PDB file of C-alpha atoms in Angstrom:
ATOM      1  CA  MET R   1      89.064 140.064  97.525  1.00  0.00           C
ATOM      2  CA  MET R   2      90.161 138.457  94.257  1.00  0.00           C
ATOM      3  CA  MET R   3      90.901 135.194  96.049  1.00  0.00           C
ATOM      4  CA  TYR R   4      87.529 135.177  97.823  1.00  0.00           C
ATOM      5  CA  ALA R   5      85.850 135.810  94.464  1.00  0.00           C
ATOM      6  CA  LEU R   6      87.589 132.751  93.000  1.00  0.00           C
ATOM      7  CA  ALA R   7      86.204 130.589  95.830  1.00  0.00           C
ATOM      8  CA  ALA R   8      82.748 132.047  95.084  1.00  0.00           C
ATOM      9  CA  VAL R   9      83.133 131.165  91.387  1.00  0.00           C
ATOM     10  CA  LEU R  10      84.088 127.588  92.321  1.00  0.00           C
ATOM     11  CA  LEU R  11      80.934 127.398  94.436  1.00  0.00           C
ATOM     12  CA  GLY R  12      78.926 128.740  91.513  1.00  0.00           C
ATOM     13  CA  VAL R  13      80.316 126.027  89.220  1.00  0.00           C
ATOM     14  CA  GLY R  14      79.300 123.333  91.718  1.00  0.00           C
ATOM     15  CA  LEU R  15      75.843 124.872  92.107  1.00  0.00           C
ATOM     16  CA  TYR R  16      75.432 124.893  88.315  1.00  0.00           C
ATOM     17  CA  GLY R  17      76.262 121.166  88.218  1.00  0.00           C
ATOM     18  CA  LEU R  18      73.779 120.422  90.994  1.00  0.00           C
ATOM     19  CA  LEU R  19      70.960 122.351  89.319  1.00  0.00           C
ATOM     20  CA  VAL R  20      71.438 121.577  85.634  1.00  0.00           C
ATOM     21  CA  LYS R  21      72.906 118.084  85.319  1.00  0.00           C
ATOM     22  CA  ARG R  22      70.436 115.207  85.074  1.00  0.00           C
ATOM     23  CA  HIS R  23      72.893 112.359  85.623  1.00  0.00           C
ATOM     24  CA  LEU R  24      72.945 111.491  89.347  1.00  0.00           C
ATOM     25  CA  LEU R  25      76.722 110.900  89.446  1.00  0.00           C
ATOM     26  CA  LYS R  26      77.217 114.352  87.906  1.00  0.00           C
ATOM     27  CA  LYS R  27      75.088 115.793  90.701  1.00  0.00           C
ATOM     28  CA  VAL R  28      77.348 114.012  93.208  1.00  0.00           C
ATOM     29  CA  LEU R  29      80.367 115.635  91.520  1.00  0.00           C
ATOM     30  CA  GLY R  30      78.621 119.022  91.767  1.00  0.00           C
ATOM     31  CA  LEU R  31      78.130 118.625  95.512  1.00  0.00           C
ATOM     32  CA  LEU R  32      81.790 117.619  95.924  1.00  0.00           C
ATOM     33  CA  ILE R  33      82.823 120.815  94.104  1.00  0.00           C
ATOM     34  CA  VAL R  34      80.630 122.959  96.395  1.00  0.00           C
ATOM     35  CA  GLU R  35      82.296 121.266  99.373  1.00  0.00           C
ATOM     36  CA  HIS R  36      85.756 122.034  97.960  1.00  0.00           C
ATOM     37  CA  ALA R  37      84.755 125.677  97.459  1.00  0.00           C
ATOM     38  CA  VAL R  38      83.613 126.121 101.066  1.00  0.00           C
ATOM     39  CA  ASN R  39      86.797 124.503 102.407  1.00  0.00           C
ATOM     40  CA  LEU R  40      88.931 126.723 100.161  1.00  0.00           C
ATOM     41  CA  PHE R  41      87.126 129.858 101.362  1.00  0.00           C
ATOM     42  CA  LEU R  42      87.605 128.991 105.047  1.00  0.00           C
ATOM     43  CA  ILE R  43      91.329 128.357 104.561  1.00  0.00           C
ATOM     44  CA  GLN R  44      91.671 131.629 102.641  1.00  0.00           C
ATOM     45  CA  LEU R  45      89.987 133.423 105.544  1.00  0.00           C
ATOM     46  CA  GLY R  46      92.768 132.395 107.958  1.00  0.00           C
ATOM     47  CA  TYR R  47      95.661 133.373 105.697  1.00  0.00           C
ATOM     48  CA  ILE R  48      97.903 136.383 106.297  1.00  0.00           C
ATOM     49  CA  ASP R  49     100.441 137.735 103.808  1.00  0.00           C
ATOM     50  CA  GLY R  50     103.757 135.915 104.149  1.00  0.00           C
ATOM     51  CA  GLY R  51     102.160 133.516 106.625  1.00  0.00           C
ATOM     52  CA  ILE R  52     103.864 130.300 107.722  1.00  0.00           C
ATOM     53  CA  ALA R  53     102.222 127.039 108.785  1.00  0.00           C
ATOM     54  CA  PRO R  54     101.164 127.071 112.467  1.00  0.00           C
ATOM     55  CA  ILE R  55     103.841 124.573 113.466  1.00  0.00           C
ATOM     56  CA  ARG R  56     106.387 125.883 115.986  1.00  0.00           C
ATOM     57  CA  THR R  57     109.837 124.516 115.199  1.00  0.00           C
ATOM     58  CA  ALA R  58     112.455 124.012 117.905  1.00  0.00           C
ATOM     59  CA  GLY R  59     114.328 127.182 118.802  1.00  0.00           C
ATOM     60  CA  GLU R  60     111.812 129.467 117.108  1.00  0.00           C
ATOM     61  CA  GLU R  61     111.066 132.670 119.013  1.00  0.00           C
ATOM     62  CA  ALA R  62     107.534 132.659 120.388  1.00  0.00           C
ATOM     63  CA  ALA R  63     106.898 136.280 119.366  1.00  0.00           C
ATOM     64  CA  ALA R  64     108.051 135.692 115.772  1.00  0.00           C
ATOM     65  CA  PHE R  65     105.901 132.538 115.580  1.00  0.00           C
ATOM     66  CA  VAL R  66     102.772 134.308 116.835  1.00  0.00           C
ATOM     67  CA  GLY R  67     103.424 137.171 114.431  1.00  0.00           C
ATOM     68  CA  ASN R  68     103.838 135.052 111.283  1.00  0.00           C
ATOM     69  CA  ALA R  69     101.728 131.906 111.632  1.00  0.00           C
ATOM     70  CA  VAL R  70      98.391 131.663 109.801  1.00  0.00           C
ATOM     71  CA  ASP R  71      95.134 131.225 111.732  1.00  0.00           C
ATOM     72  CA  PRO R  72      94.972 127.575 112.949  1.00  0.00           C
ATOM     73  CA  LEU R  73      91.273 127.536 113.883  1.00  0.00           C
ATOM     74  CA  PRO R  74      89.772 127.454 110.340  1.00  0.00           C
ATOM     75  CA  GLN R  75      92.276 124.728 109.471  1.00  0.00           C
ATOM     76  CA  VAL R  76      91.006 122.545 112.310  1.00  0.00           C
ATOM     77  CA  LEU R  77      87.395 122.986 111.240  1.00  0.00           C
ATOM     78  CA  VAL R  78      88.222 122.335 107.575  1.00  0.00           C
ATOM     79  CA  LEU R  79      90.106 119.172 108.554  1.00  0.00           C
ATOM     80  CA  THR R  80      86.903 117.920 110.207  1.00  0.00           C
ATOM     81  CA  SER R  81      84.845 119.052 107.228  1.00  0.00           C
ATOM     82  CA  ILE R  82      87.066 117.213 104.695  1.00  0.00           C
ATOM     83  CA  VAL R  83      86.790 113.924 106.580  1.00  0.00           C
ATOM     84  CA  ILE R  84      83.026 114.323 106.949  1.00  0.00           C
ATOM     85  CA  GLY R  85      82.909 115.087 103.215  1.00  0.00           C
ATOM     86  CA  LEU R  86      84.493 111.676 102.647  1.00  0.00           C
ATOM     87  CA  GLY R  87      81.697 109.986 104.602  1.00  0.00           C
ATOM     88  CA  LEU R  88      79.127 112.036 102.699  1.00  0.00           C
ATOM     89  CA  ALA R  89      80.625 111.057  99.331  1.00  0.00           C
ATOM     90  CA  MET R  90      80.599 107.356 100.262  1.00  0.00           C
ATOM     91  CA  LEU R  91      76.944 107.518 101.313  1.00  0.00           C
ATOM     92  CA  MET R  92      75.946 109.397  98.154  1.00  0.00           C
ATOM     93  CA  VAL R  93      77.715 106.905  95.890  1.00  0.00           C
ATOM     94  CA  ALA R  94      76.144 103.966  97.760  1.00  0.00           C
ATOM     95  CA  LEU R  95      72.682 105.509  97.333  1.00  0.00           C
ATOM     96  CA  THR R  96      73.345 106.230  93.657  1.00  0.00           C
ATOM     97  CA  LEU R  97      74.354 102.620  92.958  1.00  0.00           C
ATOM     98  CA  ARG R  98      71.307 101.359  94.851  1.00  0.00           C
ATOM     99  CA  ILE R  99      69.019 103.652  92.857  1.00  0.00           C
ATOM    100  CA  TYR R 100      70.563 102.343  89.645  1.00  0.00           C
ATOM    101  CA  GLN R 101      70.009  98.730  90.714  1.00  0.00           C
ATOM    102  CA  ARG R 102      66.417  99.467  91.579  1.00  0.00           C
ATOM    103  CA  TYR R 103      65.292 101.696  88.708  1.00  0.00           C
ATOM    104  CA  GLY R 104      67.831 100.809  86.006  1.00  0.00           C
ATOM    105  CA  SER R 105      68.455 104.476  85.312  1.00  0.00           C
ATOM    106  CA  LEU R 106      70.414 107.397  86.741  1.00  0.00           C
ATOM    107  CA  ASP R 107      68.259 110.129  85.229  1.00  0.00           C
ATOM    108  CA  ALA R 108      67.122 112.419  88.044  1.00  0.00           C
ATOM    109  CA  ASP R 109      64.171 113.651  85.964  1.00  0.00           C
ATOM    110  CA  ARG R 110      62.805 110.163  85.339  1.00  0.00           C
ATOM    111  CA  MET R 111      63.387 109.359  89.006  1.00  0.00           C
ATOM    112  CA  SER R 112      60.895 112.008  90.105  1.00  0.00           C
ATOM    113  CA  GLU R 113      58.210 110.520  87.825  1.00  0.00           C
ATOM    114  CA  LEU R 114      58.626 106.978  89.165  1.00  0.00           C
ATOM    115  CA  LYS R 115      56.653 105.874  92.189  1.00  0.00           C
ATOM    116  CA  GLY R 116      57.330 103.001  94.572  1.00  0.00           C
TER     117      GLY R 116
ATOM    118  CA  MET N   1      99.010 138.667  95.773  1.00  0.00           C
ATOM    119  CA  ASP N   2     100.654 135.475  94.595  1.00  0.00           C
ATOM    120  CA  PRO N   3     100.098 134.816  90.852  1.00  0.00           C
ATOM    121  CA  VAL N   4     100.871 131.104  91.404  1.00  0.00           C
ATOM    122  CA  LEU N   5      97.995 130.929  93.889  1.00  0.00           C
ATOM    123  CA  ILE N   6      95.587 132.643  91.491  1.00  0.00           C
ATOM    124  CA  GLY N   7      96.724 130.457  88.591  1.00  0.00           C
ATOM    125  CA  LEU N   8      96.229 127.259  90.571  1.00  0.00           C
ATOM    126  CA  THR N   9      92.786 128.336  91.770  1.00  0.00           C
ATOM    127  CA  VAL N  10      91.731 129.150  88.207  1.00  0.00           C
ATOM    128  CA  PHE N  11      93.079 125.721  87.182  1.00  0.00           C
ATOM    129  CA  VAL N  12      90.884 124.132  89.885  1.00  0.00           C
ATOM    130  CA  ILE N  13      87.831 126.029  88.594  1.00  0.00           C
ATOM    131  CA  LEU N  14      88.524 124.935  85.003  1.00  0.00           C
ATOM    132  CA  GLY N  15      88.996 121.347  86.209  1.00  0.00           C
ATOM    133  CA  SER N  16      85.637 121.354  87.963  1.00  0.00           C
ATOM    134  CA  LEU N  17      83.933 122.774  84.859  1.00  0.00           C
ATOM    135  CA  ALA N  18      85.561 119.984  82.827  1.00  0.00           C
ATOM    136  CA  ALA N  19      84.373 117.404  85.375  1.00  0.00           C
ATOM    137  CA  LEU N  20      80.789 118.584  84.925  1.00  0.00           C
ATOM    138  CA  GLU N  21      80.848 118.907  81.126  1.00  0.00           C
ATOM    139  CA  MET N  22      82.817 115.752  80.140  1.00  0.00           C
ATOM    140  CA  LYS N  23      80.779 113.234  78.142  1.00  0.00           C
ATOM    141  CA  SER N  24      82.575 110.199  79.527  1.00  0.00           C
ATOM    142  CA  LEU N  25      81.877 109.484  83.200  1.00  0.00           C
ATOM    143  CA  LEU N  26      85.355 108.070  83.772  1.00  0.00           C
ATOM    144  CA  SER N  27      86.985 111.252  82.416  1.00  0.00           C
ATOM    145  CA  ALA N  28      84.724 113.325  84.643  1.00  0.00           C
ATOM    146  CA  VAL N  29      85.821 111.355  87.709  1.00  0.00           C
ATOM    147  CA  ILE N  30      89.480 111.800  86.776  1.00  0.00           C
ATOM    148  CA  ALA N  31      88.864 115.548  86.333  1.00  0.00           C
ATOM    149  CA  ILE N  32      87.412 115.700  89.855  1.00  0.00           C
ATOM    150  CA  GLY N  33      90.613 114.014  91.057  1.00  0.00           C
ATOM    151  CA  VAL N  34      92.612 116.762  89.360  1.00  0.00           C
ATOM    152  CA  VAL N  35      90.455 119.343  91.154  1.00  0.00           C
ATOM    153  CA  GLY N  36      91.126 117.785  94.562  1.00  0.00           C
ATOM    154  CA  LEU N  37      94.854 117.417  94.045  1.00  0.00           C
ATOM    155  CA  GLY N  38      95.190 120.973  92.666  1.00  0.00           C
ATOM    156  CA  LEU N  39      93.290 122.193  95.693  1.00  0.00           C
ATOM    157  CA  SER N  40      95.691 120.379  98.026  1.00  0.00           C
ATOM    158  CA  ILE N  41      98.594 122.348  96.487  1.00  0.00           C
ATOM    159  CA  VAL N  42      96.595 125.551  97.027  1.00  0.00           C
ATOM    160  CA  PHE N  43      96.169 124.572 100.688  1.00  0.00           C
ATOM    161  CA  LEU N  44      99.899 123.955 100.948  1.00  0.00           C
ATOM    162  CA  LEU N  45     100.639 127.437  99.578  1.00  0.00           C
ATOM    163  CA  LEU N  46      98.115 128.939 102.012  1.00  0.00           C
ATOM    164  CA  GLY N  47     100.127 127.598 104.962  1.00  0.00           C
ATOM    165  CA  ALA N  48      97.987 124.550 105.731  1.00  0.00           C
ATOM    166  CA  PRO N  49     100.144 121.402 105.282  1.00  0.00           C
ATOM    167  CA  ASP N  50      97.853 119.296 107.514  1.00  0.00           C
ATOM    168  CA  ILE N  51      94.885 120.093 105.296  1.00  0.00           C
ATOM    169  CA  ALA N  52      96.926 119.378 102.160  1.00  0.00           C
ATOM    170  CA  ILE N  53      97.885 115.896 103.383  1.00  0.00           C
ATOM    171  CA  THR N  54      94.330 115.065 104.435  1.00  0.00           C
ATOM    172  CA  GLN N  55      92.970 116.375 101.140  1.00  0.00           C
ATOM    173  CA  VAL N  56      95.324 114.120  99.130  1.00  0.00           C
ATOM    174  CA  VAL N  57      94.362 111.013 101.133  1.00  0.00           C
ATOM    175  CA  VAL N  58      90.622 111.737 100.984  1.00  0.00           C
ATOM    176  CA  GLU N  59      90.772 112.580  97.275  1.00  0.00           C
ATOM    177  CA  VAL N  60      92.505 109.285  96.463  1.00  0.00           C
ATOM    178  CA  ILE N  61      89.797 107.329  98.325  1.00  0.00           C
ATOM    179  CA  VAL N  62      86.928 109.317  96.805  1.00  0.00           C
ATOM    180  CA  VAL N  63      88.281 108.975  93.252  1.00  0.00           C
ATOM    181  CA  THR N  64      88.789 105.224  93.708  1.00  0.00           C
ATOM    182  CA  VAL N  65      85.211 104.762  94.887  1.00  0.00           C
ATOM    183  CA  LEU N  66      83.841 107.022  92.131  1.00  0.00           C
ATOM    184  CA  ILE N  67      85.766 105.075  89.462  1.00  0.00           C
ATOM    185  CA  ARG N  68      84.228 101.848  90.775  1.00  0.00           C
ATOM    186  CA  ALA N  69      80.806 103.465  90.632  1.00  0.00           C
ATOM    187  CA  ALA N  70      81.372 104.935  87.149  1.00  0.00           C
ATOM    188  CA  ALA N  71      82.461 101.535  85.840  1.00  0.00           C
ATOM    189  CA  ARG N  72      79.293  99.922  87.161  1.00  0.00           C
ATOM    190  CA  VAL N  73      76.748 102.201  85.540  1.00  0.00           C
ATOM    191  CA  PRO N  74      76.326 102.653  81.781  1.00  0.00           C
ATOM    192  CA  GLU N  75      77.297 105.824  79.953  1.00  0.00           C
ATOM    193  CA  GLU N  76      73.911 107.398  79.520  1.00  0.00           C
ATOM    194  CA  THR N  77      75.183 110.940  79.567  1.00  0.00           C
ATOM    195  CA  PRO N  78      74.654 111.694  75.845  1.00  0.00           C
ATOM    196  CA  THR N  79      70.915 110.986  76.178  1.00  0.00           C
ATOM    197  CA  LEU N  80      70.694 113.020  79.392  1.00  0.00           C
ATOM    198  CA  ARG N  81      70.918 116.506  77.923  1.00  0.00           C
ATOM    199  CA  ALA N  82      69.233 119.135  80.033  1.00  0.00           C
ATOM    200  CA  SER N  83      66.842 121.388  78.127  1.00  0.00           C
ATOM    201  CA  ARG N  84      68.154 124.757  77.002  1.00  0.00           C
ATOM    202  CA  ALA N  85      65.774 126.644  79.324  1.00  0.00           C
ATOM    203  CA  ARG N  86      66.940 124.632  82.288  1.00  0.00           C
ATOM    204  CA  THR N  87      70.610 125.174  81.478  1.00  0.00           C
ATOM    205  CA  PHE N  88      70.079 128.923  81.317  1.00  0.00           C
ATOM    206  CA  ALA N  89      67.958 128.961  84.485  1.00  0.00           C
ATOM    207  CA  GLY N  90      70.564 126.930  86.391  1.00  0.00           C
ATOM    208  CA  ALA N  91      73.447 129.043  85.158  1.00  0.00           C
ATOM    209  CA  GLY N  92      71.467 132.172  86.049  1.00  0.00           C
ATOM    210  CA  VAL N  93      70.831 130.983  89.605  1.00  0.00           C
ATOM    211  CA  ALA N  94      74.505 130.067  89.989  1.00  0.00           C
ATOM    212  CA  LEU N  95      75.571 133.492  88.669  1.00  0.00           C
ATOM    213  CA  ILE N  96      73.202 135.268  91.071  1.00  0.00           C
ATOM    214  CA  ALA N  97      74.622 133.216  93.954  1.00  0.00           C
ATOM    215  CA  VAL N  98      78.185 134.148  92.930  1.00  0.00           C
ATOM    216  CA  GLY N  99      77.190 137.810  92.669  1.00  0.00           C
ATOM    217  CA  LEU N 100      75.561 137.828  96.114  1.00  0.00           C
ATOM    218  CA  LEU N 101      78.585 136.082  97.641  1.00  0.00           C
ATOM    219  CA  ALA N 102      80.996 138.528  95.990  1.00  0.00           C
ATOM    220  CA  ALA N 103      78.956 141.435  97.347  1.00  0.00           C
ATOM    221  CA  ALA N 104      78.983 139.894 100.828  1.00  0.00           C
ATOM    222  CA  PHE N 105      82.749 139.296 100.636  1.00  0.00           C
ATOM    223  CA  GLN N 106      83.268 143.056 100.124  1.00  0.00           C
ATOM    224  CA  THR N 107      82.543 143.527 103.817  1.00  0.00           C
ATOM    225  CA  LEU N 108      85.339 141.140 104.848  1.00  0.00           C
ATOM    226  CA  PRO N 109      88.832 142.427 105.634  1.00  0.00           C
ATOM    227  CA  ALA N 110      91.068 142.189 102.541  1.00  0.00           C
ATOM    228  CA  PHE N 111      92.611 138.802 101.753  1.00  0.00           C
ATOM    229  CA  GLY N 112      95.747 138.178 103.835  1.00  0.00           C
ATOM    230  CA  SER N 113      95.418 141.341 105.922  1.00  0.00           C
ATOM    231  CA  GLN N 114      94.435 140.067 109.356  1.00  0.00           C
ATOM    232  CA  ARG N 115      93.587 137.068 111.504  1.00  0.00           C
ATOM    233  CA  PHE N 116      90.641 136.636 113.822  1.00  0.00           C
ATOM    234  CA  ALA N 117      91.059 137.253 117.540  1.00  0.00           C
ATOM    235  CA  PRO N 118      91.064 133.618 118.801  1.00  0.00           C
ATOM    236  CA  ALA N 119      94.017 132.786 116.514  1.00  0.00           C
ATOM    237  CA  LEU N 120      96.437 134.854 118.569  1.00  0.00           C
ATOM    238  CA  TRP N 121      95.419 133.211 121.841  1.00  0.00           C
ATOM    239  CA  TYR N 122      95.836 129.736 120.370  1.00  0.00           C
ATOM    240  CA  LEU N 123      99.182 130.581 118.763  1.00  0.00           C
ATOM    241  CA  GLU N 124     100.520 132.102 121.989  1.00  0.00           C
ATOM    242  CA  ASN N 125      99.329 129.503 124.469  1.00  0.00           C
ATOM    243  CA  ALA N 126      98.692 126.212 122.647  1.00  0.00           C
ATOM    244  CA  PRO N 127     102.355 125.067 122.406  1.00  0.00           C
ATOM    245  CA  ASP N 128     102.970 125.630 126.135  1.00  0.00           C
ATOM    246  CA  LEU N 129      99.601 124.365 127.384  1.00  0.00           C
ATOM    247  CA  THR N 130      99.522 121.142 125.367  1.00  0.00           C
ATOM    248  CA  GLY N 131     103.173 120.432 124.596  1.00  0.00           C
ATOM    249  CA  ALA N 132     102.340 119.977 120.917  1.00  0.00           C
ATOM    250  CA  THR N 133     104.428 121.958 118.432  1.00  0.00           C
ATOM    251  CA  ASN N 134     101.737 121.769 115.766  1.00  0.00           C
ATOM    252  CA  VAL N 135      98.980 124.154 116.851  1.00  0.00           C
ATOM    253  CA  VAL N 136      96.436 122.579 114.474  1.00  0.00           C
ATOM    254  CA  THR N 137      96.738 119.136 116.081  1.00  0.00           C
ATOM    255  CA  ALA N 138      96.871 120.786 119.513  1.00  0.00           C
ATOM    256  CA  ILE N 139      93.438 122.313 118.878  1.00  0.00           C
ATOM    257  CA  LEU N 140      92.104 119.218 117.114  1.00  0.00           C
ATOM    258  CA  LEU N 141      93.048 116.737 119.834  1.00  0.00           C
ATOM    259  CA  ASP N 142      93.061 118.894 122.967  1.00  0.00           C
ATOM    260  CA  PHE N 143      90.928 122.030 122.905  1.00  0.00           C
ATOM    261  CA  ARG N 144      88.339 120.639 120.529  1.00  0.00           C
ATOM    262  CA  ALA N 145      88.669 116.927 121.188  1.00  0.00           C
ATOM    263  CA  TYR N 146      84.876 116.509 121.408  1.00  0.00           C
ATOM    264  CA  ASP N 147      84.637 117.908 117.878  1.00  0.00           C
ATOM    265  CA  THR N 148      86.915 115.119 116.723  1.00  0.00           C
ATOM    266  CA  LEU N 149      84.856 112.561 118.637  1.00  0.00           C
ATOM    267  CA  GLY N 150      81.779 113.880 116.840  1.00  0.00           C
ATOM    268  CA  GLU N 151      83.625 113.565 113.524  1.00  0.00           C
ATOM    269  CA  ALA N 152      84.397 109.911 114.282  1.00  0.00           C
ATOM    270  CA  THR N 153      80.703 109.398 115.091  1.00  0.00           C
ATOM    271  CA  VAL N 154      79.676 110.923 111.767  1.00  0.00           C
ATOM    272  CA  ILE N 155      82.085 108.639 109.871  1.00  0.00           C
ATOM    273  CA  LEU N 156      80.734 105.593 111.728  1.00  0.00           C
ATOM    274  CA  THR N 157      77.159 106.638 110.925  1.00  0.00           C
ATOM    275  CA  ALA N 158      78.059 107.113 107.245  1.00  0.00           C
ATOM    276  CA  VAL N 159      79.664 103.645 107.104  1.00  0.00           C
ATOM    277  CA  VAL N 160      76.636 102.038 108.783  1.00  0.00           C
ATOM    278  CA  GLY N 161      74.340 103.919 106.407  1.00  0.00           C
ATOM    279  CA  ALA N 162      76.299 102.860 103.312  1.00  0.00           C
ATOM    280  CA  LEU N 163      76.347  99.224 104.475  1.00  0.00           C
ATOM    281  CA  ALA N 164      72.604  99.313 105.148  1.00  0.00           C
ATOM    282  CA  VAL N 165      71.943 100.778 101.701  1.00  0.00           C
ATOM    283  CA  LEU N 166      74.223  98.389  99.813  1.00  0.00           C
ATOM    284  CA  ARG N 167      73.257  95.222 101.701  1.00  0.00           C
ATOM    285  CA  ARG N 168      71.767  92.523  99.512  1.00  0.00           C
ATOM    286  CA  PRO N 169      68.052  92.198 100.209  1.00  0.00           C
ATOM    287  CA  GLU N 170      67.449  89.081 102.263  1.00  0.00           C
ATOM    288  CA  ARG N 171      65.282  86.440 100.640  1.00  0.00           C
ATOM    289  CA  PRO N 172      62.403  85.332 102.855  1.00  0.00           C
ATOM    290  CA  LYS N 173      63.310  82.023 104.491  1.00  0.00           C
ATOM    291  CA  GLU N 174      61.370  78.961 103.424  1.00  0.00           C
ATOM    292  CA  GLY N 175      58.564  78.144 105.770  1.00  0.00           C
ATOM    293  CA  SER N 176      58.439  81.602 107.265  1.00  0.00           C
ATOM    294  CA  HIS N 177      55.074  83.338 107.240  1.00  0.00           C
ATOM    295  CA  VAL N 178      56.047  86.981 107.349  1.00  0.00           C
TER     296      VAL N 178
END
């Protein structure tokens, strides 16, 4: 429970950055933190006490492996999510730089007043 | 529960707070790098070496790109102070979200107590069915290969999108009447 709560706090920190910060790059950082928090929570969900990585070494008993290994499924999904997060970060940074070139500012509040 | 794990997670939370509150953009970007690398150690301790490796690689790329971006824009952070009301409102919303999540997490089985049903099937059968010793890659490249194909598609789309956004606007050619 404690560990899950820490992931929730990390998500809260990212959400705070997204909502409060006016600098667009800071908002990007906030979204990255939220992403990290969700990944952390999913990995925590698959953990068991004393768990080993789900890699079966040569000569390891199948029963012992099944009994001790952590859940591999969340790991697979988080692997996909991390790589997609990379693509997302690239796109966000590209858009941020473009916005700066166009408006000469990175203030999200001024951005919403500008038209065209 | 492992105190090292808790300590590292708290370190990650403090790092992300620092990343958001730093005045200098470059320091903030470096703090976000610290967050990602700390998180990769947490993943390692949670029995996920594949995730840890991927996280390190992705974090290095993201931090490099963010440093490039931070160097290209001026430091306007000091003039961009959010109003006091907005800070409190944002922090309040974030706190409410954390509270709701914590309440929802009460219904989950305790941390480290059990795995979900599909895990056992994969752990029992994946090594024999696929011949891979690493169950994570067995699922990634065999059972859920279409997922990975979709991931590649998303990356391609993101690259095309970034190129389209960053492309220099073409000057109209002389003599054209568009």
